[in-house]
mmCIF file with all atom_site columns, C-alpha atoms in Angstrom:
data_model
loop_
_atom_site.group_PDB
_atom_site.id
_atom_site.type_symbol
_atom_site.label_atom_id
_atom_site.label_alt_id
_atom_site.label_comp_id
_atom_site.label_asym_id
_atom_site.label_entity_id
_atom_site.label_seq_id
_atom_site.pdbx_PDB_ins_code
_atom_site.Cartn_x
_atom_site.Cartn_y
_atom_site.Cartn_z
_atom_site.occupancy
_atom_site.B_iso_or_equiv
_atom_site.pdbx_formal_charge
_atom_site.auth_seq_id
_atom_site.auth_comp_id
_atom_site.auth_asym_id
_atom_site.auth_atom_id
_atom_site.pdbx_PDB_model_num
ATOM 1   C CA . MET A 1 1   ? 0.026  0.027  0.023   1.00 0.00 ? 1   MET A CA 1
ATOM 2   C CA . ARG A 1 2   ? 2.811  2.387  0.841   1.00 0.00 ? 2   ARG A CA 1
ATOM 3   C CA . GLN A 1 3   ? 4.446  1.714  -2.537  1.00 0.00 ? 3   GLN A CA 1
ATOM 4   C CA . ILE A 1 4   ? 1.163  2.569  -4.200  1.00 0.00 ? 4   ILE A CA 1
ATOM 5   C CA . ILE A 1 5   ? 0.793  5.852  -2.283  1.00 0.00 ? 5   ILE A CA 1
ATOM 6   C CA . ALA A 1 6   ? 4.419  6.709  -2.900  1.00 0.00 ? 6   ALA A CA 1
ATOM 7   C CA . SER A 1 7   ? 4.146  6.106  -6.639  1.00 0.00 ? 7   SER A CA 1
ATOM 8   C CA . GLY A 1 8   ? 1.023  8.156  -6.802  1.00 0.00 ? 8   GLY A CA 1
ATOM 9   C CA . LEU A 1 9   ? 2.573  10.904 -4.950  1.00 0.00 ? 9   LEU A CA 1
ATOM 10  C CA . THR A 1 10  ? 5.699  10.863 -7.126  1.00 0.00 ? 10  THR A CA 1
ATOM 11  C CA . ALA A 1 11  ? 3.516  11.067 -10.227 1.00 0.00 ? 11  ALA A CA 1
ATOM 12  C CA . ILE A 1 12  ? 1.686  14.054 -8.888  1.00 0.00 ? 12  ILE A CA 1
ATOM 13  C CA . LEU A 1 13  ? 4.935  15.878 -7.954  1.00 0.00 ? 13  LEU A CA 1
ATOM 14  C CA . ILE A 1 14  ? 6.410  15.143 -11.385 1.00 0.00 ? 14  ILE A CA 1
ATOM 15  C CA . GLY A 1 15  ? 3.160  16.643 -13.046 1.00 0.00 ? 15  GLY A CA 1
ATOM 16  C CA . VAL A 1 16  ? 3.416  19.865 -11.174 1.00 0.00 ? 16  VAL A CA 1
ATOM 17  C CA . THR A 1 17  ? 7.149  20.422 -11.191 1.00 0.00 ? 17  THR A CA 1
ATOM 18  C CA . PRO A 1 18  ? 7.949  23.146 -13.652 1.00 0.00 ? 18  PRO A CA 1
ATOM 19  C CA . ALA A 1 19  ? 10.256 22.152 -16.681 1.00 0.00 ? 19  ALA A CA 1
ATOM 20  C CA . LEU A 1 20  ? 13.868 23.158 -16.078 1.00 0.00 ? 20  LEU A CA 1
ATOM 21  C CA . ALA A 1 21  ? 14.645 26.416 -17.773 1.00 0.00 ? 21  ALA A CA 1
ATOM 22  C CA . SER A 1 22  ? 16.870 26.119 -20.880 1.00 0.00 ? 22  SER A CA 1
ATOM 23  C CA . GLU A 1 23  ? 20.246 27.600 -20.506 1.00 0.00 ? 23  GLU A CA 1
ATOM 24  C CA . VAL A 1 24  ? 23.261 27.911 -22.799 1.00 0.00 ? 24  VAL A CA 1
ATOM 25  C CA . THR A 1 25  ? 26.632 29.689 -22.655 1.00 0.00 ? 25  THR A CA 1
ATOM 26  C CA . VAL A 1 26  ? 27.953 31.279 -25.911 1.00 0.00 ? 26  VAL A CA 1
ATOM 27  C CA . SER A 1 27  ? 31.702 31.923 -26.552 1.00 0.00 ? 27  SER A CA 1
ATOM 28  C CA . VAL A 1 28  ? 32.120 35.321 -28.239 1.00 0.00 ? 28  VAL A CA 1
ATOM 29  C CA . ASN A 1 29  ? 34.934 36.352 -30.582 1.00 0.00 ? 29  ASN A CA 1
ATOM 30  C CA . LYS A 1 30  ? 35.963 39.650 -31.936 1.00 0.00 ? 30  LYS A CA 1
ATOM 31  C CA . ILE A 1 31  ? 35.304 39.740 -35.792 1.00 0.00 ? 31  ILE A CA 1
ATOM 32  C CA . SER A 1 32  ? 36.652 41.638 -38.695 1.00 0.00 ? 32  SER A CA 1
ATOM 33  C CA . ALA A 1 33  ? 36.682 41.629 -42.532 1.00 0.00 ? 33  ALA A CA 1
ATOM 34  C CA . ASP A 1 34  ? 39.437 38.999 -42.157 1.00 0.00 ? 34  ASP A CA 1
ATOM 35  C CA . GLY A 1 35  ? 37.189 36.590 -40.264 1.00 0.00 ? 35  GLY A CA 1
ATOM 36  C CA . VAL A 1 36  ? 36.784 35.381 -36.716 1.00 0.00 ? 36  VAL A CA 1
ATOM 37  C CA . GLY A 1 37  ? 39.468 36.661 -34.224 1.00 0.00 ? 37  GLY A CA 1
ATOM 38  C CA . THR A 1 38  ? 40.318 36.327 -30.609 1.00 0.00 ? 38  THR A CA 1
ATOM 39  C CA . LEU A 1 39  ? 37.899 35.152 -27.800 1.00 0.00 ? 39  LEU A CA 1
ATOM 40  C CA . ILE A 1 40  ? 36.638 38.182 -25.811 1.00 0.00 ? 40  ILE A CA 1
ATOM 41  C CA . GLY A 1 41  ? 34.365 36.372 -23.385 1.00 0.00 ? 41  GLY A CA 1
ATOM 42  C CA . THR A 1 42  ? 30.920 34.687 -23.136 1.00 0.00 ? 42  THR A CA 1
ATOM 43  C CA . ILE A 1 43  ? 27.285 35.373 -23.040 1.00 0.00 ? 43  ILE A CA 1
ATOM 44  C CA . ALA A 1 44  ? 25.026 33.370 -20.920 1.00 0.00 ? 44  ALA A CA 1
ATOM 45  C CA . LEU A 1 45  ? 21.372 32.819 -22.121 1.00 0.00 ? 45  LEU A CA 1
ATOM 46  C CA . LYS A 1 46  ? 18.843 31.594 -19.613 1.00 0.00 ? 46  LYS A CA 1
ATOM 47  C CA . ASP A 1 47  ? 15.091 31.345 -19.669 1.00 0.00 ? 47  ASP A CA 1
ATOM 48  C CA . SER A 1 48  ? 13.163 32.680 -16.716 1.00 0.00 ? 48  SER A CA 1
ATOM 49  C CA . HIS A 1 49  ? 9.535  33.232 -15.693 1.00 0.00 ? 49  HIS A CA 1
ATOM 50  C CA . HIS A 1 50  ? 9.980  36.795 -16.896 1.00 0.00 ? 50  HIS A CA 1
ATOM 51  C CA . GLY A 1 51  ? 11.746 36.068 -20.149 1.00 0.00 ? 51  GLY A CA 1
ATOM 52  C CA . MET A 1 52  ? 15.241 35.203 -21.353 1.00 0.00 ? 52  MET A CA 1
ATOM 53  C CA . MET A 1 53  ? 18.025 36.576 -19.227 1.00 0.00 ? 53  MET A CA 1
ATOM 54  C CA . VAL A 1 54  ? 21.055 37.688 -21.361 1.00 0.00 ? 54  VAL A CA 1
ATOM 55  C CA . THR A 1 55  ? 24.234 38.014 -19.303 1.00 0.00 ? 55  THR A CA 1
ATOM 56  C CA . PRO A 1 56  ? 27.438 39.150 -21.079 1.00 0.00 ? 56  PRO A CA 1
ATOM 57  C CA . ASN A 1 57  ? 30.908 38.606 -19.664 1.00 0.00 ? 57  ASN A CA 1
ATOM 58  C CA . LEU A 1 58  ? 32.838 40.438 -22.341 1.00 0.00 ? 58  LEU A CA 1
ATOM 59  C CA . THR A 1 59  ? 36.043 42.397 -22.404 1.00 0.00 ? 59  THR A CA 1
ATOM 60  C CA . GLY A 1 60  ? 37.847 44.520 -25.187 1.00 0.00 ? 60  GLY A CA 1
ATOM 61  C CA . LEU A 1 61  ? 34.694 46.343 -26.361 1.00 0.00 ? 61  LEU A CA 1
ATOM 62  C CA . PRO A 1 62  ? 34.750 50.106 -27.146 1.00 0.00 ? 62  PRO A CA 1
ATOM 63  C CA . PRO A 1 63  ? 33.243 51.922 -24.099 1.00 0.00 ? 63  PRO A CA 1
ATOM 64  C CA . GLY A 1 64  ? 29.535 52.850 -24.356 1.00 0.00 ? 64  GLY A CA 1
ATOM 65  C CA . ALA A 1 65  ? 26.386 51.137 -25.667 1.00 0.00 ? 65  ALA A CA 1
ATOM 66  C CA . HIS A 1 66  ? 26.418 48.296 -28.209 1.00 0.00 ? 66  HIS A CA 1
ATOM 67  C CA . ALA A 1 67  ? 23.441 47.034 -30.218 1.00 0.00 ? 67  ALA A CA 1
ATOM 68  C CA . PHE A 1 68  ? 22.944 43.448 -29.588 1.00 0.00 ? 68  PHE A CA 1
ATOM 69  C CA . HIS A 1 69  ? 21.019 40.954 -31.805 1.00 0.00 ? 69  HIS A CA 1
ATOM 70  C CA . ILE A 1 70  ? 20.325 37.261 -32.711 1.00 0.00 ? 70  ILE A CA 1
ATOM 71  C CA . HIS A 1 71  ? 21.202 36.691 -36.265 1.00 0.00 ? 71  HIS A CA 1
ATOM 72  C CA . GLU A 1 72  ? 19.798 34.036 -38.566 1.00 0.00 ? 72  GLU A CA 1
ATOM 73  C CA . ASN A 1 73  ? 22.832 31.846 -39.316 1.00 0.00 ? 73  ASN A CA 1
ATOM 74  C CA . PRO A 1 74  ? 25.280 29.871 -37.039 1.00 0.00 ? 74  PRO A CA 1
ATOM 75  C CA . ASN A 1 75  ? 28.334 31.393 -38.756 1.00 0.00 ? 75  ASN A CA 1
ATOM 76  C CA . CYS A 1 76  ? 30.369 34.399 -37.664 1.00 0.00 ? 76  CYS A CA 1
ATOM 77  C CA . GLY A 1 77  ? 32.545 34.503 -40.822 1.00 0.00 ? 77  GLY A CA 1
ATOM 78  C CA . SER A 1 78  ? 33.055 37.413 -43.118 1.00 0.00 ? 78  SER A CA 1
ATOM 79  C CA . GLY A 1 79  ? 31.397 37.609 -46.513 1.00 0.00 ? 79  GLY A CA 1
ATOM 80  C CA . MET A 1 80  ? 31.448 39.694 -49.588 1.00 0.00 ? 80  MET A CA 1
ATOM 81  C CA . LYS A 1 81  ? 29.098 42.655 -50.123 1.00 0.00 ? 81  LYS A CA 1
ATOM 82  C CA . SER A 1 82  ? 29.352 45.129 -53.001 1.00 0.00 ? 82  SER A CA 1
ATOM 83  C CA . GLY A 1 83  ? 32.835 43.835 -53.763 1.00 0.00 ? 83  GLY A CA 1
ATOM 84  C CA . LYS A 1 84  ? 34.163 44.321 -50.063 1.00 0.00 ? 84  LYS A CA 1
ATOM 85  C CA . LYS A 1 85  ? 34.710 41.886 -47.232 1.00 0.00 ? 85  LYS A CA 1
ATOM 86  C CA . VAL A 1 86  ? 32.367 42.603 -44.402 1.00 0.00 ? 86  VAL A CA 1
ATOM 87  C CA . ALA A 1 87  ? 32.739 41.172 -40.900 1.00 0.00 ? 87  ALA A CA 1
ATOM 88  C CA . GLY A 1 88  ? 30.181 38.735 -39.666 1.00 0.00 ? 88  GLY A CA 1
ATOM 89  C CA . LEU A 1 89  ? 28.087 38.810 -42.955 1.00 0.00 ? 89  LEU A CA 1
ATOM 90  C CA . MET A 1 90  ? 27.737 35.095 -42.815 1.00 0.00 ? 90  MET A CA 1
ATOM 91  C CA . ALA A 1 91  ? 25.519 35.367 -39.821 1.00 0.00 ? 91  ALA A CA 1
ATOM 92  C CA . GLY A 1 92  ? 22.853 36.828 -42.070 1.00 0.00 ? 92  GLY A CA 1
ATOM 93  C CA . GLY A 1 93  ? 20.180 39.285 -40.975 1.00 0.00 ? 93  GLY A CA 1
ATOM 94  C CA . HIS A 1 94  ? 18.371 39.607 -37.698 1.00 0.00 ? 94  HIS A CA 1
ATOM 95  C CA . TYR A 1 95  ? 16.378 36.617 -36.576 1.00 0.00 ? 95  TYR A CA 1
ATOM 96  C CA . ASN A 1 96  ? 12.916 37.496 -37.672 1.00 0.00 ? 96  ASN A CA 1
ATOM 97  C CA . PRO A 1 97  ? 10.715 34.492 -38.262 1.00 0.00 ? 97  PRO A CA 1
ATOM 98  C CA . THR A 1 98  ? 7.571  36.426 -38.296 1.00 0.00 ? 98  THR A CA 1
ATOM 99  C CA . LYS A 1 99  ? 8.964  38.936 -40.816 1.00 0.00 ? 99  LYS A CA 1
ATOM 100 C CA . VAL A 1 100 ? 7.905  41.791 -38.427 1.00 0.00 ? 100 VAL A CA 1
ATOM 101 C CA . GLY A 1 101 ? 9.034  45.120 -39.676 1.00 0.00 ? 101 GLY A CA 1
ATOM 102 C CA . GLN A 1 102 ? 9.675  43.917 -43.255 1.00 0.00 ? 102 GLN A CA 1
ATOM 103 C CA . GLY A 1 103 ? 7.804  45.177 -46.151 1.00 0.00 ? 103 GLY A CA 1
ATOM 104 C CA . LYS A 1 104 ? 7.237  48.187 -48.276 1.00 0.00 ? 104 LYS A CA 1
ATOM 105 C CA . GLY A 1 105 ? 7.719  51.530 -46.361 1.00 0.00 ? 105 GLY A CA 1
ATOM 106 C CA . ILE A 1 106 ? 8.561  49.843 -43.163 1.00 0.00 ? 106 ILE A CA 1
ATOM 107 C CA . LYS A 1 107 ? 12.062 50.530 -41.842 1.00 0.00 ? 107 LYS A CA 1
ATOM 108 C CA . HIS A 1 108 ? 13.758 48.663 -38.880 1.00 0.00 ? 108 HIS A CA 1
ATOM 109 C CA . GLY A 1 109 ? 14.228 50.730 -35.751 1.00 0.00 ? 109 GLY A CA 1
ATOM 110 C CA . HIS A 1 110 ? 10.930 52.711 -36.174 1.00 0.00 ? 110 HIS A CA 1
ATOM 111 C CA . GLY A 1 111 ? 8.831  51.061 -33.392 1.00 0.00 ? 111 GLY A CA 1
ATOM 112 C CA . ILE A 1 112 ? 8.634  47.627 -35.059 1.00 0.00 ? 112 ILE A CA 1
ATOM 113 C CA . THR A 1 113 ? 11.488 45.289 -34.255 1.00 0.00 ? 113 THR A CA 1
ATOM 114 C CA . PRO A 1 114 ? 12.283 41.728 -35.204 1.00 0.00 ? 114 PRO A CA 1
ATOM 115 C CA . LEU A 1 115 ? 12.239 38.993 -32.499 1.00 0.00 ? 115 LEU A CA 1
ATOM 116 C CA . GLY A 1 116 ? 16.012 38.744 -32.478 1.00 0.00 ? 116 GLY A CA 1
ATOM 117 C CA . ASP A 1 117 ? 16.610 42.385 -31.350 1.00 0.00 ? 117 ASP A CA 1
ATOM 118 C CA . LEU A 1 118 ? 17.743 42.423 -27.724 1.00 0.00 ? 118 LEU A CA 1
ATOM 119 C CA . PRO A 1 119 ? 18.307 45.410 -25.514 1.00 0.00 ? 119 PRO A CA 1
ATOM 120 C CA . ASP A 1 120 ? 21.632 47.212 -25.977 1.00 0.00 ? 120 ASP A CA 1
ATOM 121 C CA . ILE A 1 121 ? 24.548 46.143 -23.685 1.00 0.00 ? 121 ILE A CA 1
ATOM 122 C CA . THR A 1 122 ? 26.947 48.642 -22.255 1.00 0.00 ? 122 THR A CA 1
ATOM 123 C CA . ALA A 1 123 ? 30.683 48.439 -21.862 1.00 0.00 ? 123 ALA A CA 1
ATOM 124 C CA . GLY A 1 124 ? 32.281 50.551 -19.038 1.00 0.00 ? 124 GLY A CA 1
ATOM 125 C CA . ALA A 1 125 ? 35.359 52.691 -19.569 1.00 0.00 ? 125 ALA A CA 1
ATOM 126 C CA . ASN A 1 126 ? 37.518 49.663 -19.358 1.00 0.00 ? 126 ASN A CA 1
ATOM 127 C CA . GLY A 1 127 ? 35.728 47.940 -22.186 1.00 0.00 ? 127 GLY A CA 1
ATOM 128 C CA . THR A 1 128 ? 33.983 45.310 -19.954 1.00 0.00 ? 128 THR A CA 1
ATOM 129 C CA . ALA A 1 129 ? 30.281 44.442 -20.365 1.00 0.00 ? 129 ALA A CA 1
ATOM 130 C CA . THR A 1 130 ? 28.740 42.316 -17.436 1.00 0.00 ? 130 THR A CA 1
ATOM 131 C CA . LYS A 1 131 ? 25.343 43.766 -16.803 1.00 0.00 ? 131 LYS A CA 1
ATOM 132 C CA . GLY A 1 132 ? 22.613 41.507 -18.081 1.00 0.00 ? 132 GLY A CA 1
ATOM 133 C CA . VAL A 1 133 ? 19.520 42.538 -20.143 1.00 0.00 ? 133 VAL A CA 1
ATOM 134 C CA . MET A 1 134 ? 16.094 40.731 -20.412 1.00 0.00 ? 134 MET A CA 1
ATOM 135 C CA . THR A 1 135 ? 13.871 40.015 -23.265 1.00 0.00 ? 135 THR A CA 1
ATOM 136 C CA . ASP A 1 136 ? 10.390 38.494 -23.438 1.00 0.00 ? 136 ASP A CA 1
ATOM 137 C CA . LYS A 1 137 ? 10.516 38.034 -27.174 1.00 0.00 ? 137 LYS A CA 1
ATOM 138 C CA . VAL A 1 138 ? 12.402 34.719 -27.428 1.00 0.00 ? 138 VAL A CA 1
ATOM 139 C CA . LYS A 1 139 ? 13.262 31.607 -25.496 1.00 0.00 ? 139 LYS A CA 1
ATOM 140 C CA . VAL A 1 140 ? 16.573 29.928 -25.511 1.00 0.00 ? 140 VAL A CA 1
ATOM 141 C CA . ASP A 1 141 ? 15.263 26.966 -27.592 1.00 0.00 ? 141 ASP A CA 1
ATOM 142 C CA . GLN A 1 142 ? 14.022 29.233 -30.307 1.00 0.00 ? 142 GLN A CA 1
ATOM 143 C CA . ILE A 1 143 ? 17.441 30.657 -30.959 1.00 0.00 ? 143 ILE A CA 1
ATOM 144 C CA . ARG A 1 144 ? 19.718 27.533 -30.759 1.00 0.00 ? 144 ARG A CA 1
ATOM 145 C CA . GLY A 1 145 ? 21.792 27.132 -33.743 1.00 0.00 ? 145 GLY A CA 1
ATOM 146 C CA . ARG A 1 146 ? 21.912 30.827 -34.627 1.00 0.00 ? 146 ARG A CA 1
ATOM 147 C CA . ALA A 1 147 ? 24.406 33.550 -33.890 1.00 0.00 ? 147 ALA A CA 1
ATOM 148 C CA . VAL A 1 148 ? 24.522 36.390 -31.305 1.00 0.00 ? 148 VAL A CA 1
ATOM 149 C CA . MET A 1 149 ? 26.022 39.694 -32.602 1.00 0.00 ? 149 MET A CA 1
ATOM 150 C CA . VAL A 1 150 ? 27.491 42.651 -30.818 1.00 0.00 ? 150 VAL A CA 1
ATOM 151 C CA . HIS A 1 151 ? 27.467 45.696 -32.914 1.00 0.00 ? 151 HIS A CA 1
ATOM 152 C CA . ARG A 1 152 ? 29.967 48.619 -32.584 1.00 0.00 ? 152 ARG A CA 1
ATOM 153 C CA . TYR A 1 153 ? 27.348 51.358 -31.387 1.00 0.00 ? 153 TYR A CA 1
ATOM 154 C CA . GLY A 1 154 ? 24.105 51.437 -29.535 1.00 0.00 ? 154 GLY A CA 1
ATOM 155 C CA . THR A 1 155 ? 20.833 51.012 -31.296 1.00 0.00 ? 155 THR A CA 1
ATOM 156 C CA . ASN A 1 156 ? 19.873 54.668 -31.194 1.00 0.00 ? 156 ASN A CA 1
ATOM 157 C CA . GLU A 1 157 ? 23.085 56.412 -30.459 1.00 0.00 ? 157 GLU A CA 1
ATOM 158 C CA . ALA A 1 158 ? 23.196 59.910 -31.676 1.00 0.00 ? 158 ALA A CA 1
ATOM 159 C CA . GLY A 1 159 ? 25.200 60.515 -34.825 1.00 0.00 ? 159 GLY A CA 1
ATOM 160 C CA . LYS A 1 160 ? 25.722 56.775 -35.342 1.00 0.00 ? 160 LYS A CA 1
ATOM 161 C CA . PRO A 1 161 ? 24.187 54.135 -37.816 1.00 0.00 ? 161 PRO A CA 1
ATOM 162 C CA . LYS A 1 162 ? 20.650 53.042 -36.765 1.00 0.00 ? 162 LYS A CA 1
ATOM 163 C CA . GLY A 1 163 ? 20.780 49.505 -35.508 1.00 0.00 ? 163 GLY A CA 1
ATOM 164 C CA . GLY A 1 164 ? 24.270 49.709 -34.231 1.00 0.00 ? 164 GLY A CA 1
ATOM 165 C CA . GLY A 1 165 ? 26.476 50.043 -37.011 1.00 0.00 ? 165 GLY A CA 1
ATOM 166 C CA . ALA A 1 166 ? 29.406 47.585 -37.862 1.00 0.00 ? 166 ALA A CA 1
ATOM 167 C CA . ARG A 1 167 ? 29.336 44.013 -36.485 1.00 0.00 ? 167 ARG A CA 1
ATOM 168 C CA . PHE A 1 168 ? 32.146 43.958 -33.834 1.00 0.00 ? 168 PHE A CA 1
ATOM 169 C CA . ALA A 1 169 ? 31.842 40.572 -32.095 1.00 0.00 ? 169 ALA A CA 1
ATOM 170 C CA . CYS A 1 170 ? 30.022 37.313 -32.660 1.00 0.00 ? 170 CYS A CA 1
ATOM 171 C CA . GLY A 1 171 ? 29.228 33.940 -31.144 1.00 0.00 ? 171 GLY A CA 1
ATOM 172 C CA . VAL A 1 172 ? 27.389 30.723 -32.399 1.00 0.00 ? 172 VAL A CA 1
ATOM 173 C CA . ILE A 1 173 ? 24.678 29.578 -30.106 1.00 0.00 ? 173 ILE A CA 1
ATOM 174 C CA . PRO A 1 174 ? 25.007 25.783 -29.538 1.00 0.00 ? 174 PRO A CA 1
ATOM 175 C CA . LYS A 1 175 ? 22.110 23.618 -30.654 1.00 0.00 ? 175 LYS A CA 1
#
């Protein structure tokens, strides 16, 4: 009888125990037109009840805000565009499975953002970024096998290109 009660209690507890949150750590390298360069740290991605927590542990960044996105392809290599090598081009565009913000007359950065757009991260005067950001747009399992990209400037930094400018560092999110 005790065995039956214990088995039933175990089944109930398993049924109400929340699933473990997905979590992954991404190695991030500096990138250039010549390809993938030196390791500059990691980014931890972890699901929570409030969204996905994104915690950088990066060094060697220019001080200030940096646009931060999930890109389509799991490749941080350079590619050719208009006859020039471009850093991180093989990562493709921003992860945007619903095609939000795409279409005639709609421009990125004008109130409509793709799912892969994350809040900016900020590097201190010493070039280190460790303060986490949160997004409720995606979960870890949705972005596995894609790339995370750090751009040179903040998303809306005055006098700088919209969306963050040049791709500066990149990491492939493990499947």
